[in-house]
Coordinates of C-alpha atoms in Angstrom, one line a residue:
Chain A
M1 CA -0.2 0.1 0.1
L2 CA 2.5 2.6 1.0
V3 CA 4.8 1.6 -2.1
N4 CA 1.9 1.6 -4.5
I5 CA 1.2 5.8 -3.2
W6 CA 5.0 5.9 -3.4
M7 CA 4.7 4.6 -6.7
R8 CA 1.7 6.8 -7.7
G9 CA 3.4 9.8 -6.0
G10 CA 6.6 10.0 -7.9
L11 CA 4.8 10.1 -11.0
Y12 CA 2.3 12.6 -10.0
I13 CA 5.7 14.6 -8.9
L14 CA 7.3 14.3 -12.1
L15 CA 4.6 15.4 -14.3
A16 CA 4.0 18.1 -12.1
I17 CA 7.7 19.3 -12.8
P18 CA 6.9 21.1 -16.4
V19 CA 3.7 23.1 -15.0
L20 CA 5.8 24.1 -12.0
I21 CA 8.9 25.8 -13.8
G22 CA 5.9 27.4 -15.9
V23 CA 4.2 28.7 -13.2
G24 CA 7.7 29.4 -11.2
L25 CA 8.9 31.5 -13.8
Y26 CA 5.8 33.4 -14.9
W27 CA 5.1 34.4 -11.5
K28 CA 8.8 35.9 -11.1
A29 CA 8.5 37.8 -14.9
A30 CA 5.0 38.8 -13.7
P31 CA 5.9 42.3 -12.6
L32 CA 8.4 43.1 -15.9
L33 CA 4.6 42.2 -17.6
Q34 CA 2.8 44.5 -15.3
H35 CA 5.3 47.4 -16.8
Q36 CA 5.7 46.9 -20.1
S37 CA 3.4 45.3 -22.8
L38 CA 4.7 41.9 -24.6
I39 CA 4.9 43.2 -27.9
S40 CA 7.3 46.0 -26.5
L41 CA 9.4 43.2 -25.0
L42 CA 9.8 40.8 -27.6
F43 CA 10.5 43.3 -30.6
S44 CA 12.0 46.3 -28.8
S45 CA 15.5 46.2 -29.1
K46 CA 15.8 49.1 -26.7
W47 CA 17.8 47.3 -23.7
F48 CA 18.5 50.0 -20.5
P49 CA 18.0 48.0 -17.5
M50 CA 19.0 51.0 -15.1
K51 CA 16.0 53.4 -16.9
G52 CA 13.9 49.8 -16.5
E53 CA 13.4 49.6 -20.1
F54 CA 13.9 45.8 -22.0
G55 CA 13.5 45.1 -25.6
F56 CA 14.6 41.5 -26.0
L57 CA 15.4 41.8 -29.6
P58 CA 19.0 41.7 -30.1
F59 CA 19.1 38.8 -28.2
I60 CA 16.5 36.9 -29.6
F61 CA 17.8 38.3 -33.0
S62 CA 21.3 36.4 -31.6
S63 CA 19.6 33.1 -30.6
V64 CA 17.7 32.7 -33.6
Y65 CA 21.2 33.9 -35.7
V66 CA 23.2 30.9 -34.2
T67 CA 20.7 28.5 -34.5
I68 CA 19.6 28.9 -37.7
L69 CA 23.7 28.8 -38.6
A70 CA 24.2 25.9 -36.5
F71 CA 21.3 24.2 -38.9
I72 CA 22.1 24.7 -42.5
L73 CA 26.0 23.5 -40.9
S74 CA 24.7 20.5 -39.3
A75 CA 21.5 19.6 -41.1
P76 CA 22.5 18.4 -44.1
L77 CA 25.9 16.6 -42.9
C78 CA 24.0 14.3 -40.7
L79 CA 21.3 13.7 -43.0
F80 CA 23.7 12.1 -45.9
A81 CA 25.8 10.7 -42.6
A82 CA 22.5 8.6 -41.7
I83 CA 21.8 7.6 -45.2
Y84 CA 25.7 6.4 -45.8
L85 CA 25.8 4.6 -41.8
T86 CA 22.3 3.0 -42.8
Q87 CA 22.5 2.6 -46.5
F88 CA 25.3 2.5 -48.3
G89 CA 27.9 1.6 -45.3
K90 CA 28.9 -2.0 -43.7
Q91 CA 27.3 -3.3 -40.8
R92 CA 30.7 -3.2 -39.3
L93 CA 30.8 0.8 -39.2
L94 CA 27.1 0.9 -37.8
N95 CA 27.6 -1.1 -35.3
F96 CA 31.5 0.7 -34.3
M97 CA 29.5 4.4 -34.7
L98 CA 26.4 4.1 -33.0
P99 CA 28.3 3.3 -29.6
V100 CA 30.6 6.2 -30.4
I101 CA 27.8 8.6 -31.2
D102 CA 25.9 8.0 -28.3
I103 CA 29.2 8.3 -26.1
L104 CA 29.8 12.3 -27.8
A105 CA 25.7 12.9 -26.9
G106 CA 26.8 12.6 -23.3
I107 CA 29.8 15.2 -23.6
P108 CA 29.0 18.1 -21.5
S109 CA 28.7 21.2 -23.3
V110 CA 31.5 22.9 -21.6
V111 CA 34.1 20.6 -23.3
Y112 CA 32.3 21.7 -26.7
G113 CA 32.7 25.6 -25.9
V114 CA 36.8 24.5 -24.7
W115 CA 36.8 23.3 -28.2
G116 CA 35.2 26.3 -30.0
V117 CA 37.7 28.7 -28.0
L118 CA 40.8 26.3 -29.0
V119 CA 40.0 25.9 -32.5
I120 CA 36.7 27.7 -34.0
V121 CA 37.5 31.0 -32.5
P122 CA 41.0 31.2 -34.0
L123 CA 39.9 29.8 -37.0
V124 CA 37.1 32.5 -37.3
A125 CA 39.7 35.6 -36.7
D126 CA 42.8 35.1 -38.7
K127 CA 41.2 32.6 -41.7
V128 CA 37.6 33.0 -42.2
A129 CA 37.7 37.3 -41.3
P130 CA 40.8 37.8 -43.8
L131 CA 39.0 35.9 -46.4
F132 CA 36.3 38.4 -46.6
G133 CA 38.8 41.2 -46.3
T134 CA 37.5 42.5 -42.7
T135 CA 38.9 42.3 -39.1
S136 CA 37.3 39.8 -36.1
S137 CA 38.0 38.7 -33.0
G138 CA 37.0 35.6 -33.5
Y139 CA 34.5 35.6 -31.1
S140 CA 31.5 35.9 -33.0
L141 CA 28.1 34.8 -34.3
L142 CA 29.8 32.1 -36.5
A143 CA 32.0 30.8 -33.8
G144 CA 28.6 30.1 -32.1
G145 CA 26.8 28.5 -35.3
I146 CA 30.1 26.2 -35.9
V147 CA 30.3 24.7 -32.0
L148 CA 26.5 24.4 -32.3
A149 CA 26.5 22.7 -35.0
V150 CA 29.0 20.0 -34.2
M151 CA 27.3 19.8 -30.5
C152 CA 23.6 18.8 -32.4
I153 CA 25.9 16.2 -34.7
P154 CA 25.3 13.1 -32.6
Y155 CA 22.2 14.3 -31.1
M156 CA 20.2 14.5 -34.5
L157 CA 22.3 11.9 -35.7
N158 CA 21.4 9.4 -33.7
M159 CA 17.4 10.5 -34.3
L160 CA 18.3 9.9 -38.3
I161 CA 19.5 6.8 -37.8
E162 CA 16.7 5.2 -35.7
V163 CA 14.4 6.8 -38.1
F164 CA 15.9 5.0 -41.2
H165 CA 15.8 1.8 -39.3
T166 CA 12.1 1.8 -38.5
I167 CA 11.7 2.1 -42.7
P168 CA 10.5 -1.5 -43.4
V169 CA 13.0 -4.0 -45.3
G170 CA 10.4 -5.2 -47.7
M171 CA 9.9 -1.6 -49.1
K172 CA 13.4 -1.4 -50.1
E173 CA 13.6 -5.3 -51.5
A174 CA 10.4 -3.7 -53.7
S175 CA 12.0 -0.7 -54.5
L176 CA 15.4 -2.1 -56.1
S177 CA 13.7 -5.5 -57.6
L178 CA 11.9 -3.0 -59.9
G179 CA 15.5 -1.9 -61.0
A180 CA 16.0 1.3 -58.8
T181 CA 19.3 1.9 -58.0
H182 CA 20.6 2.5 -54.6
W183 CA 20.2 6.2 -54.6
E184 CA 16.7 6.0 -56.3
M185 CA 15.8 3.8 -53.4
V186 CA 16.8 6.1 -51.2
K187 CA 15.3 9.1 -52.9
H188 CA 11.9 7.9 -53.2
V189 CA 11.5 5.1 -50.4
I190 CA 13.7 5.9 -47.6
I191 CA 13.4 9.9 -47.7
R192 CA 9.8 9.9 -48.7
K193 CA 8.6 7.1 -46.0
G194 CA 10.9 8.6 -42.9
F195 CA 10.4 12.4 -44.3
P196 CA 8.4 13.2 -40.8
G197 CA 10.8 11.6 -38.7
I198 CA 13.8 13.5 -40.9
I199 CA 11.9 16.7 -40.1
S200 CA 10.9 16.0 -36.2
A201 CA 14.8 15.3 -35.9
F202 CA 15.7 18.4 -37.7
G203 CA 13.0 20.3 -35.3
L204 CA 14.1 18.8 -32.6
G205 CA 18.1 19.5 -33.0
I206 CA 16.8 22.9 -34.0
A207 CA 15.5 23.2 -30.2
K208 CA 18.3 21.8 -28.6
A209 CA 20.7 24.6 -30.0
F210 CA 18.2 27.4 -29.3
G211 CA 18.6 26.6 -25.6
E212 CA 22.3 25.3 -25.3
T213 CA 24.4 28.0 -22.9
I214 CA 27.5 27.2 -21.8
A215 CA 29.4 26.3 -25.1
V216 CA 27.9 29.2 -26.7
L217 CA 28.5 31.5 -24.5
M218 CA 31.9 30.7 -24.5
V219 CA 32.6 31.6 -27.9
V220 CA 29.6 34.1 -29.2
G221 CA 31.3 37.4 -27.3
N222 CA 28.3 38.4 -25.6
T223 CA 27.7 42.3 -26.9
M224 CA 24.4 43.5 -28.0
N225 CA 24.0 44.0 -32.4
I226 CA 21.0 43.2 -34.6
T227 CA 23.4 42.2 -37.6
L228 CA 23.3 40.2 -40.5
S229 CA 27.6 39.8 -40.8
P230 CA 28.7 36.5 -38.6
L231 CA 31.6 37.6 -38.1
K232 CA 30.1 40.1 -35.6
S233 CA 29.5 39.2 -32.3
G234 CA 26.2 38.3 -30.4
Y235 CA 24.6 37.9 -27.7
P236 CA 21.8 35.0 -27.5
L237 CA 18.8 34.5 -24.5
P238 CA 20.5 31.7 -22.9
A239 CA 23.8 33.4 -22.4
L240 CA 22.0 36.7 -21.3
I241 CA 20.9 34.9 -18.6
A242 CA 23.5 33.1 -17.4
N243 CA 25.9 36.3 -17.3
N244 CA 23.7 38.4 -15.3
Y245 CA 22.9 36.3 -12.6
G246 CA 25.2 37.7 -10.0
E247 CA 24.1 41.5 -10.7
M248 CA 20.6 40.8 -11.4
M249 CA 19.6 41.7 -7.5
S250 CA 20.9 45.3 -7.9
I251 CA 18.2 46.7 -10.5
P252 CA 14.6 46.8 -10.4
D253 CA 13.4 44.6 -12.5
Y254 CA 16.1 43.2 -13.9
D255 CA 15.5 39.6 -12.3
S256 CA 12.2 39.7 -13.7
A257 CA 13.7 40.4 -16.9
L258 CA 15.8 37.5 -16.9
M259 CA 12.8 34.9 -15.5
F260 CA 10.6 36.0 -18.8
A261 CA 14.2 35.5 -21.0
A262 CA 14.1 31.8 -18.9
L263 CA 9.9 31.8 -19.9
L264 CA 9.9 32.8 -23.2
L265 CA 13.2 29.9 -23.8
F266 CA 10.8 27.5 -21.6
V267 CA 7.7 28.0 -23.6
V268 CA 9.4 28.1 -27.1
I269 CA 11.6 24.8 -26.6
L270 CA 8.4 23.3 -24.8
I271 CA 6.1 23.9 -27.8
I272 CA 9.0 23.1 -30.7
N273 CA 9.4 19.8 -28.7
L274 CA 6.0 18.9 -28.0
F275 CA 4.8 19.1 -31.7
F276 CA 7.9 17.2 -33.1
R277 CA 7.4 14.4 -30.5
Y278 CA 3.6 14.0 -31.3
F279 CA 4.7 13.7 -34.7
I280 CA 7.0 11.2 -33.7
H281 CA 4.6 9.4 -31.2
K282 CA 2.3 9.4 -34.7
T283 CA 4.7 7.9 -37.0
E284 CA 6.0 4.9 -34.4
K285 CA 2.0 3.9 -34.2
I286 CA 2.0 3.3 -37.5
Chain B
M1 CA 19.1 7.9 -69.2
N2 CA 20.8 5.1 -68.1
R3 CA 23.7 6.6 -67.3
L4 CA 22.8 9.7 -66.4
K5 CA 21.2 7.7 -63.4
L6 CA 24.6 5.7 -62.2
I7 CA 26.0 9.2 -62.6
E8 CA 23.5 10.6 -59.9
E9 CA 24.3 7.3 -57.8
W10 CA 27.4 7.5 -57.7
I11 CA 27.8 11.4 -56.8
F12 CA 25.4 10.9 -54.0
K13 CA 27.2 7.9 -52.9
I14 CA 30.2 9.8 -52.7
I15 CA 28.7 12.8 -51.1
S16 CA 26.8 10.6 -48.2
F17 CA 30.4 8.8 -47.7
I18 CA 32.2 12.3 -47.1
A19 CA 29.6 12.9 -44.8
A20 CA 29.6 10.1 -43.0
Y21 CA 33.3 10.4 -42.1
S22 CA 33.6 13.8 -41.9
V23 CA 31.7 13.4 -38.9
V24 CA 33.7 11.2 -37.5
L25 CA 36.8 13.1 -38.4
I26 CA 35.1 16.5 -36.7
L27 CA 34.0 14.3 -34.0
L28 CA 37.6 12.8 -33.2
Y29 CA 39.1 16.3 -34.1
L30 CA 37.8 18.0 -31.2
L31 CA 38.7 14.8 -28.7
I32 CA 42.3 15.1 -29.9
V33 CA 42.4 19.3 -29.7
V34 CA 41.0 18.5 -26.2
F35 CA 43.2 15.9 -25.2
K36 CA 46.4 18.0 -26.7
K37 CA 46.3 21.0 -25.0
G38 CA 45.7 19.8 -22.1
I39 CA 47.7 17.1 -21.6
S40 CA 50.8 19.5 -20.7
A41 CA 49.2 21.1 -18.2
L42 CA 47.8 17.9 -16.5
S43 CA 49.3 16.4 -13.3
W44 CA 49.0 14.9 -10.5
E45 CA 48.6 18.5 -8.2
I46 CA 45.7 19.6 -10.0
V47 CA 43.9 16.0 -9.8
F48 CA 44.3 15.6 -6.3
S49 CA 45.0 19.2 -4.3
M50 CA 42.7 21.9 -3.3
P51 CA 43.2 25.4 -4.3
E52 CA 45.5 27.8 -2.6
G53 CA 45.4 31.1 -2.1
G54 CA 46.2 32.9 -5.3
Y55 CA 45.0 30.0 -7.2
Y56 CA 43.0 32.0 -9.8
F57 CA 45.5 34.3 -10.4
G58 CA 48.0 31.7 -11.3
G59 CA 49.0 30.5 -7.5
G60 CA 49.6 26.6 -6.7
G61 CA 46.8 24.1 -6.0
G62 CA 44.2 21.9 -8.4
I63 CA 41.0 21.5 -8.8
L64 CA 39.9 18.5 -5.9
N65 CA 37.4 21.2 -4.5
A66 CA 35.6 21.1 -8.0
I67 CA 36.0 17.5 -8.7
V68 CA 34.9 16.3 -5.2
G69 CA 31.9 18.5 -5.2
S70 CA 30.6 17.4 -9.2
F71 CA 30.4 13.9 -7.3
Y72 CA 28.9 15.2 -4.5
L73 CA 25.7 17.1 -6.4
S74 CA 25.3 14.6 -9.2
I75 CA 25.3 11.5 -6.4
G76 CA 22.8 13.3 -4.1
A77 CA 20.7 14.7 -7.5
T78 CA 20.6 10.5 -8.7
V79 CA 19.9 9.3 -5.5
L80 CA 16.9 11.9 -5.5
A81 CA 15.6 11.3 -9.1
V82 CA 16.1 7.8 -8.3
I83 CA 13.8 8.2 -5.0
I84 CA 11.1 9.9 -7.7
G85 CA 11.9 8.4 -10.7
L86 CA 11.9 4.5 -10.0
P87 CA 8.4 4.4 -8.4
A88 CA 7.3 6.5 -11.4
A89 CA 9.0 4.3 -14.1
L90 CA 7.3 1.1 -12.4
F91 CA 4.2 2.4 -12.2
I92 CA 3.8 3.4 -15.8
N93 CA 4.7 -0.2 -16.7
V94 CA 2.6 -2.0 -13.9
Q95 CA -0.6 -0.3 -13.2
L96 CA -0.8 1.6 -16.6
I97 CA 0.0 -1.8 -18.4
R98 CA -3.9 -1.9 -20.1
L99 CA -3.8 1.8 -20.6
K100 CA -1.8 2.3 -23.4
R101 CA -3.3 5.6 -24.4
T102 CA -1.9 7.4 -20.9
Q103 CA 1.2 5.2 -20.8
N104 CA 2.1 7.0 -24.2
T105 CA 0.5 10.2 -23.5
I106 CA 3.3 10.0 -19.9
R107 CA 5.9 8.9 -21.9
F108 CA 5.3 12.0 -24.8
F109 CA 5.6 14.4 -21.9
L110 CA 8.8 13.0 -20.3
D111 CA 10.5 12.7 -24.0
A112 CA 9.1 16.4 -24.5
L113 CA 10.8 17.2 -21.1
W114 CA 14.1 16.0 -21.8
G115 CA 14.1 18.4 -24.3
I116 CA 13.9 21.7 -21.9
P117 CA 17.7 23.3 -21.7
S118 CA 19.4 23.3 -18.4
I119 CA 19.7 27.3 -18.2
V120 CA 15.5 27.1 -18.0
Y121 CA 16.1 24.3 -14.9
G122 CA 18.6 26.9 -13.6
A123 CA 16.8 29.8 -13.7
F124 CA 13.8 27.8 -12.1
G125 CA 15.6 26.6 -9.4
F126 CA 16.9 29.8 -8.6
A127 CA 13.7 31.2 -8.4
A128 CA 12.3 28.3 -6.1
M129 CA 15.7 28.9 -4.0
L130 CA 14.4 32.0 -3.1
F131 CA 11.3 30.8 -2.2
L132 CA 11.9 28.4 -0.2
G133 CA 14.6 30.5 1.3
L134 CA 17.8 28.9 0.3
N135 CA 21.1 30.0 -0.3
A136 CA 23.7 28.7 -3.0
S137 CA 24.1 25.4 -1.8
L138 CA 24.6 21.9 -2.2
L139 CA 20.9 21.0 -1.2
A140 CA 19.6 23.7 -3.8
G141 CA 22.2 22.4 -6.3
I142 CA 21.2 18.6 -5.9
I143 CA 17.2 19.7 -5.9
T144 CA 17.8 21.5 -9.7
V145 CA 19.9 18.6 -10.9
A146 CA 17.7 16.2 -9.9
L147 CA 14.6 18.3 -11.4
L148 CA 17.1 18.1 -14.8
I149 CA 18.1 14.4 -14.6
T150 CA 14.9 12.4 -13.5
P151 CA 13.4 12.7 -16.9
I152 CA 15.8 11.5 -18.5
L153 CA 16.1 8.5 -16.2
V154 CA 12.5 7.7 -16.2
R155 CA 12.1 7.5 -20.1
A156 CA 15.6 5.5 -20.3
F157 CA 14.1 3.0 -17.6
D158 CA 11.2 3.3 -19.0
E159 CA 12.5 2.2 -22.7
V160 CA 13.4 -1.0 -20.6
L161 CA 10.3 -2.0 -18.8
K162 CA 8.7 -1.3 -22.2
T163 CA 10.2 -4.4 -24.0
I164 CA 9.8 -7.4 -20.9
P165 CA 6.9 -9.4 -22.4
V166 CA 3.1 -8.7 -20.7
E167 CA 3.3 -12.4 -20.0
L168 CA 5.8 -12.2 -17.2
Q169 CA 3.4 -10.1 -15.2
E170 CA 0.9 -11.9 -15.9
A171 CA 2.2 -15.5 -14.9
S172 CA 3.4 -13.6 -11.7
F173 CA -0.5 -12.3 -11.3
S174 CA -1.4 -15.6 -11.2
L175 CA 0.5 -17.0 -8.8
G176 CA -1.8 -14.4 -6.7
S177 CA 1.1 -11.7 -6.3
T178 CA -0.2 -8.2 -5.8
R179 CA 0.9 -5.3 -8.5
T180 CA 3.8 -4.1 -6.5
E181 CA 4.9 -7.0 -5.5
T182 CA 5.2 -7.8 -9.2
A183 CA 7.0 -4.6 -10.0
L184 CA 9.6 -4.6 -7.1
K185 CA 10.3 -9.1 -7.7
V186 CA 9.8 -8.9 -11.7
L187 CA 10.1 -6.0 -13.4
F188 CA 12.6 -4.4 -11.1
K189 CA 14.4 -7.8 -11.1
Q190 CA 13.9 -7.8 -15.0
G191 CA 15.0 -4.9 -16.0
F192 CA 18.1 -4.3 -13.8
A193 CA 20.4 -4.0 -16.5
G194 CA 18.2 -0.8 -17.9
F195 CA 18.5 0.7 -14.6
I196 CA 21.8 0.4 -14.4
T197 CA 22.2 2.1 -17.8
A198 CA 19.6 4.6 -16.8
L199 CA 21.4 5.5 -13.4
L200 CA 24.6 6.1 -15.2
L201 CA 23.4 8.2 -17.6
A202 CA 21.2 10.4 -15.3
F203 CA 24.6 10.1 -13.3
G204 CA 26.6 11.7 -16.4
R205 CA 24.8 14.3 -17.4
G206 CA 24.4 15.8 -14.0
I207 CA 28.3 16.1 -13.5
G208 CA 28.5 17.3 -16.8
D209 CA 25.9 20.3 -16.5
A210 CA 27.0 23.6 -15.9
A211 CA 24.4 25.8 -16.9
S212 CA 21.7 24.0 -14.1
V213 CA 24.2 25.0 -11.4
L214 CA 25.3 28.9 -12.0
F215 CA 22.6 29.7 -10.2
T216 CA 22.1 27.5 -7.7
A217 CA 24.8 25.6 -6.4
G218 CA 27.6 28.2 -6.2
F219 CA 31.1 28.2 -6.0
T220 CA 33.8 27.8 -3.3
D221 CA 37.7 26.6 -2.7
N222 CA 36.2 24.1 -0.3
I223 CA 34.8 20.6 -0.4
P224 CA 31.4 21.4 1.6
V225 CA 30.8 19.7 5.0
T226 CA 26.9 20.0 5.5
F227 CA 24.6 20.9 2.5
D228 CA 23.4 24.2 3.0
E229 CA 27.2 25.2 2.1
P230 CA 28.4 26.2 -1.4
V231 CA 29.8 23.9 -3.5
A232 CA 32.2 24.3 -6.7
T233 CA 31.4 21.8 -9.9
L234 CA 34.2 20.7 -12.6
P235 CA 32.2 22.6 -15.4
L236 CA 32.0 25.8 -13.7
S237 CA 35.1 25.3 -13.0
I238 CA 36.6 25.0 -16.0
F239 CA 34.3 27.9 -17.5
F240 CA 35.5 30.4 -15.0
Q241 CA 39.4 29.6 -15.4
L242 CA 39.3 29.3 -19.1
S243 CA 37.8 33.0 -19.0
S244 CA 40.9 34.3 -16.8
P245 CA 43.9 36.9 -18.7
I246 CA 46.4 34.5 -17.5
E247 CA 47.9 32.2 -19.7
E248 CA 48.8 29.6 -16.7
V249 CA 45.2 29.3 -15.2
R250 CA 44.1 28.8 -18.7
Q251 CA 46.1 26.1 -19.1
R252 CA 44.6 24.5 -16.3
A253 CA 41.1 24.7 -17.4
Y254 CA 42.1 22.5 -20.6
A255 CA 43.8 20.2 -17.6
A256 CA 40.4 20.3 -15.8
A257 CA 38.7 19.8 -19.1
I258 CA 40.4 16.2 -19.7
V259 CA 39.8 15.3 -16.4
L260 CA 35.6 16.0 -17.1
T261 CA 35.9 14.0 -20.5
V262 CA 37.7 11.1 -18.7
I263 CA 35.2 10.8 -16.0
I264 CA 32.5 10.9 -18.6
L265 CA 34.0 8.5 -20.9
I266 CA 34.1 6.0 -17.7
I267 CA 30.7 6.2 -16.8
S268 CA 30.1 5.8 -20.3
V269 CA 31.7 3.2 -21.5
S270 CA 31.2 1.3 -17.9
A271 CA 27.2 1.4 -18.5
R272 CA 27.7 -0.5 -21.5
L273 CA 29.7 -2.9 -20.3
L274 CA 27.3 -3.3 -16.8
S275 CA 24.3 -3.3 -18.8
K276 CA 25.8 -6.3 -21.4
R277 CA 26.8 -8.3 -18.3
Y278 CA 23.6 -7.7 -16.2
S279 CA 21.5 -8.6 -19.3
K280 CA 23.3 -11.7 -19.6
N281 CA 20.9 -13.3 -17.1
S282 CA 17.6 -11.9 -18.1
I283 CA 15.0 -13.7 -20.3
K284 CA 15.1 -12.8 -23.1

C-alpha cells in the first residue's frame, strides 16, 4: 500500500515538474509584464536595465541567428551521414559508430566550448575574416553557430539513424527489385517514408541548439548586436541569463527580465518539442 | 538515361560517404584537440590538491574541490532522481499496463521534458530557491540537477521495462502476487540492467551540466561538509578558469576539461559494459 502511494506520488511529481517550472517562471516574470507590454518586450531593441527598459529583440535575434546557422551547417551533413551509415556503409561501421555517437552525445557542453575557444575562434579570426577582407576577434555568431552545429551532430544523427531503421526492409527490396539504383531507392523510399521522422529530428535539433548555453556563451562574444554579418559578435538569450545572474538583484525588474527570458526559452522550446514529439509518436504507432 | 542515373547514384554515394567520414573526423578532432592541449598542464597536483591562495591568479594547487563537489552534487541528485523516478517508471509499466493511451501520453510528456534546456532548470531552481529561502548551496544544486535528470532516468529505464513481455507479469499475477510485488520482484529484477544504464546516464548528465548549477550551487574553494554550504563543480571550474586573462590559469582549464571528459567517458563505457553483463541473466 505504502509502496503504491510512493509509486503514484513519484509519477505525479514528475508530471508536475513542467507545470511548476511554467508557473514559477511566470510568477517571477509577472512584475515586468505589468510594466511593459509583451509586444514591446519581444520587438523592442532598447535594452536599458537602469532605466527599466527591456527590449529583448537583440537577444532573440542572436539566438535565432546562431540556431539557423547551426542548422544549415549540421542538418545536411547529418542527413547524408545517416544515409551512408544505414544504407550504403557496412554493418560493421554502423555497429562501431552507434556507441561512439552515443558517448559523444554525452560529452558536456563546456568541453565543446573549450574546443570552440581553442579551434573555432582562432579559425574565424585568422582564416575566415581575412578571406572576406574584414577583421574579427573570432568571438562571433559564426563561431557560435559552428560549435552548436558540432554539438547537434551526435544528437540529430542518432535520431536520424533510428528513423531510417524503422523503414521496413521489404519496401526497400521492392524498390530495388524494380530496377531502382540504391540512390533512387533512398530518394523515393527512405526519404519519402522517413520524411516525418527526418523533419522531427531536425526540429528537435533546432530546439536543442536554441537552448544551449555554456558552449555558445564561451564563443559568441556577448555583445548586443543586430547584424547580418556572421563575423560580428552576438548575445543569445541563454547567454544573457547565464551572464547576469550575479548582478540581477541590484537593479529593480532586472531579475524579472531574466526570468522572462527563461520563460520565453521554456515556452518556445516546449512547444517545438511537443509538436515534433507528437509527430514521432504518431509515426511510431503506424 | 541509364548512364545519367548511374552518375547521379555515384555522386550521391560519394557525398554521403564524405558526410559520414567528416562527421567521424570532426568528433575525433574535437577529442584530440582537447586532450592534446590539456595534457601538458595535467598533473597529479591539479587533480589531487585543493586550490591554494591566489589560485585563480596563477597560484599553486588544484581542482580537487570541483571534482569532489561535482561527485557530491551528482550523486545526491541521482539518489533523489531514483527516489522519484524509479517508482514512477515501475508505475507506468505495471499499473498502467492496460492503459496504452495514458502510457503513451506520459512518455510523450517526458520526452518533451527531456528537451528543456538546463538554463531554464537553472533559472527555475533559482526562483524556487528564493521562494524556499535557501541560499546557493549543495542542497539547492542537488534539487535543481535532480529536476533535470529525473525525466532522463525515467525515460531510459522505461525504454527497457517496456520490452519486458507482458506474459511475465501475467504469470506473476496468476501466482497470486499483487501489482506492487510484481513491480518490485519481477519487473525491477528483469529490468535491472536497464536501471543501471539509466542511472549512469543520468549521473553523467548531472556531472557534466553547467548551466543548471550556475545560479544554484554557488562556487567555493572548499569541499562542502553540510548541505547548506556552496559547492564547486567541474564544468563551472573549467568555465571560470578559461575566462581568466592569465595563460597559466587557462592551461589548467584545459587540464580540467580532460578530467571531465575522462570521467564522462568512463561513465558511459562502464554503463555499456554493466548493462551487457547484467542482461545476460534476464529472460529474453
